[in-house]
XYZ file of C-alpha atoms in Angstrom:
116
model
C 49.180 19.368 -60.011
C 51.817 18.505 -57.810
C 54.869 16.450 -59.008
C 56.385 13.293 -57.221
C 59.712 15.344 -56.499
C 58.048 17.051 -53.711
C 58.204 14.633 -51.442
C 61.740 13.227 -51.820
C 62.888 17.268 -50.816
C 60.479 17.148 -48.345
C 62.164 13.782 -46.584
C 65.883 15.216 -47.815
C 64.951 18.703 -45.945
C 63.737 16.993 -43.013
C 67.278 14.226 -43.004
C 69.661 17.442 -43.530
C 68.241 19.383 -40.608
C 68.177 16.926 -38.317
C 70.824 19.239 -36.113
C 69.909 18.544 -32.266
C 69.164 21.434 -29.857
C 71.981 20.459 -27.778
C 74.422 20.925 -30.803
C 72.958 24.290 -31.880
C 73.522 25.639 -27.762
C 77.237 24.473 -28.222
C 77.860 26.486 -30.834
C 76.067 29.515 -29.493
C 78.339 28.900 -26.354
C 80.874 28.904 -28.930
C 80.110 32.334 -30.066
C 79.448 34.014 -27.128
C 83.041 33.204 -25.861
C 84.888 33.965 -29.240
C 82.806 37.824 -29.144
C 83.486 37.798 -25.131
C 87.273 37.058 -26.139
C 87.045 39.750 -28.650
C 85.877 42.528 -26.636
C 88.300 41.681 -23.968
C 91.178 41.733 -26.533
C 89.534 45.337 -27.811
C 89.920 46.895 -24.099
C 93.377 45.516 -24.102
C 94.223 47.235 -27.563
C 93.167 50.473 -26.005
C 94.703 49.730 -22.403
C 98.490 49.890 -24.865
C 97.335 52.618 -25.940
C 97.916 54.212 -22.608
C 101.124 52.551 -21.686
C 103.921 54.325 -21.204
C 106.447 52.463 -23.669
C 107.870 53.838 -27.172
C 105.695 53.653 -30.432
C 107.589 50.844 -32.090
C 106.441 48.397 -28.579
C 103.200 49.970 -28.362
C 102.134 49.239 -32.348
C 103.894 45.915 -32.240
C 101.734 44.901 -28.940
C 98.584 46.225 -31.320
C 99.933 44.586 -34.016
C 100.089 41.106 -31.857
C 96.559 41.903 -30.180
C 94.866 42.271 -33.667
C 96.489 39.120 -35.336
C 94.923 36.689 -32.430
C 92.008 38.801 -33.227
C 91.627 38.559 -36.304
C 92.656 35.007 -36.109
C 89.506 34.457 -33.565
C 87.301 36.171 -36.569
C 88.815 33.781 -39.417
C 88.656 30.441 -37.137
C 84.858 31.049 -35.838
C 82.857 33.395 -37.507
C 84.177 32.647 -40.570
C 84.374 28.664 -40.456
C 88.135 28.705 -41.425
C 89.295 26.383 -38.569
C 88.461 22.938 -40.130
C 90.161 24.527 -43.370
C 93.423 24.306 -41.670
C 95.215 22.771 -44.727
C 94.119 24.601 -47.447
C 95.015 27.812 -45.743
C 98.769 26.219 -45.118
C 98.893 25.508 -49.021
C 97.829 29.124 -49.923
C 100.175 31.015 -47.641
C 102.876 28.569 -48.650
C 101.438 29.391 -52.376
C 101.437 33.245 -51.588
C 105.105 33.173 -50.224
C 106.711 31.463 -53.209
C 104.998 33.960 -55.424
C 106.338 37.000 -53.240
C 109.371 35.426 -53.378
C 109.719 34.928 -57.110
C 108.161 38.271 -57.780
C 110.647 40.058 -55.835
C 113.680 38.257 -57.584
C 112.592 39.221 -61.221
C 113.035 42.721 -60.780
C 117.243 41.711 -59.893
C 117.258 39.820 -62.982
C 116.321 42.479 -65.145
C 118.853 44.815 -63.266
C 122.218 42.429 -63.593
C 121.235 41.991 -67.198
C 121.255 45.646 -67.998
C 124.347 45.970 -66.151
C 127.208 47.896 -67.926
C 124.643 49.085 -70.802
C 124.859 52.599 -69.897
């Protein structure tokens, strides 16, 4: 007993995975350069180690080193590139928040000014 549905998902599957071979291979050129990139950027985060500058240079050169890392890891692995708006709305989002969250706390204080 097998109902007419089937066949339309059969067709749909068949339509939706029509991905060529050649378009799979450039993205798995894709990710072999982003995890290349990576593991360069790892032996440079260990070569600062080893410099011979203060802490604050060293840990801001880390710092620096892990953002474009972690940037690389957002854009590619996690499909966040093509999502380039939304993420500008949310950190513009996130920043008014921090902003108006750090300004209640001075309200409250000038209010209670002179109490005690």
């Amino acid at each position: 007993m097998d109902l007419p549905i089937s066949n339309s998902l059969f067709i749909i599957g068949i339509l939706m995975s029509s991905d060529s071979d050649h378009s799979i291979e450039h993205h798995i050129q894709t990710y072999i350069r982003v995890f290349i990139a990576l593991g360069v950027l790892t032996i440079i985060t260990v070569a600062v180690s080893y410099l011979d500058v203060s802490f604050i240079e060293a840990f801001f050169l880390a710092i620096a080193i892990a953002s474009v890392k972690g940037s690389l890891v957002l854009g590619f692995f996690m499909h966040l590139i093509s999502e380039r708006a939304a993420i500008i709305w949310i950190l513009v989002a996130t920043t008014v928040a921090f902003i108006i969250l750090m300004f209640i706390p001075l309200i409250s204080v000038t209010d209670s000014t002179g109490l005690y």
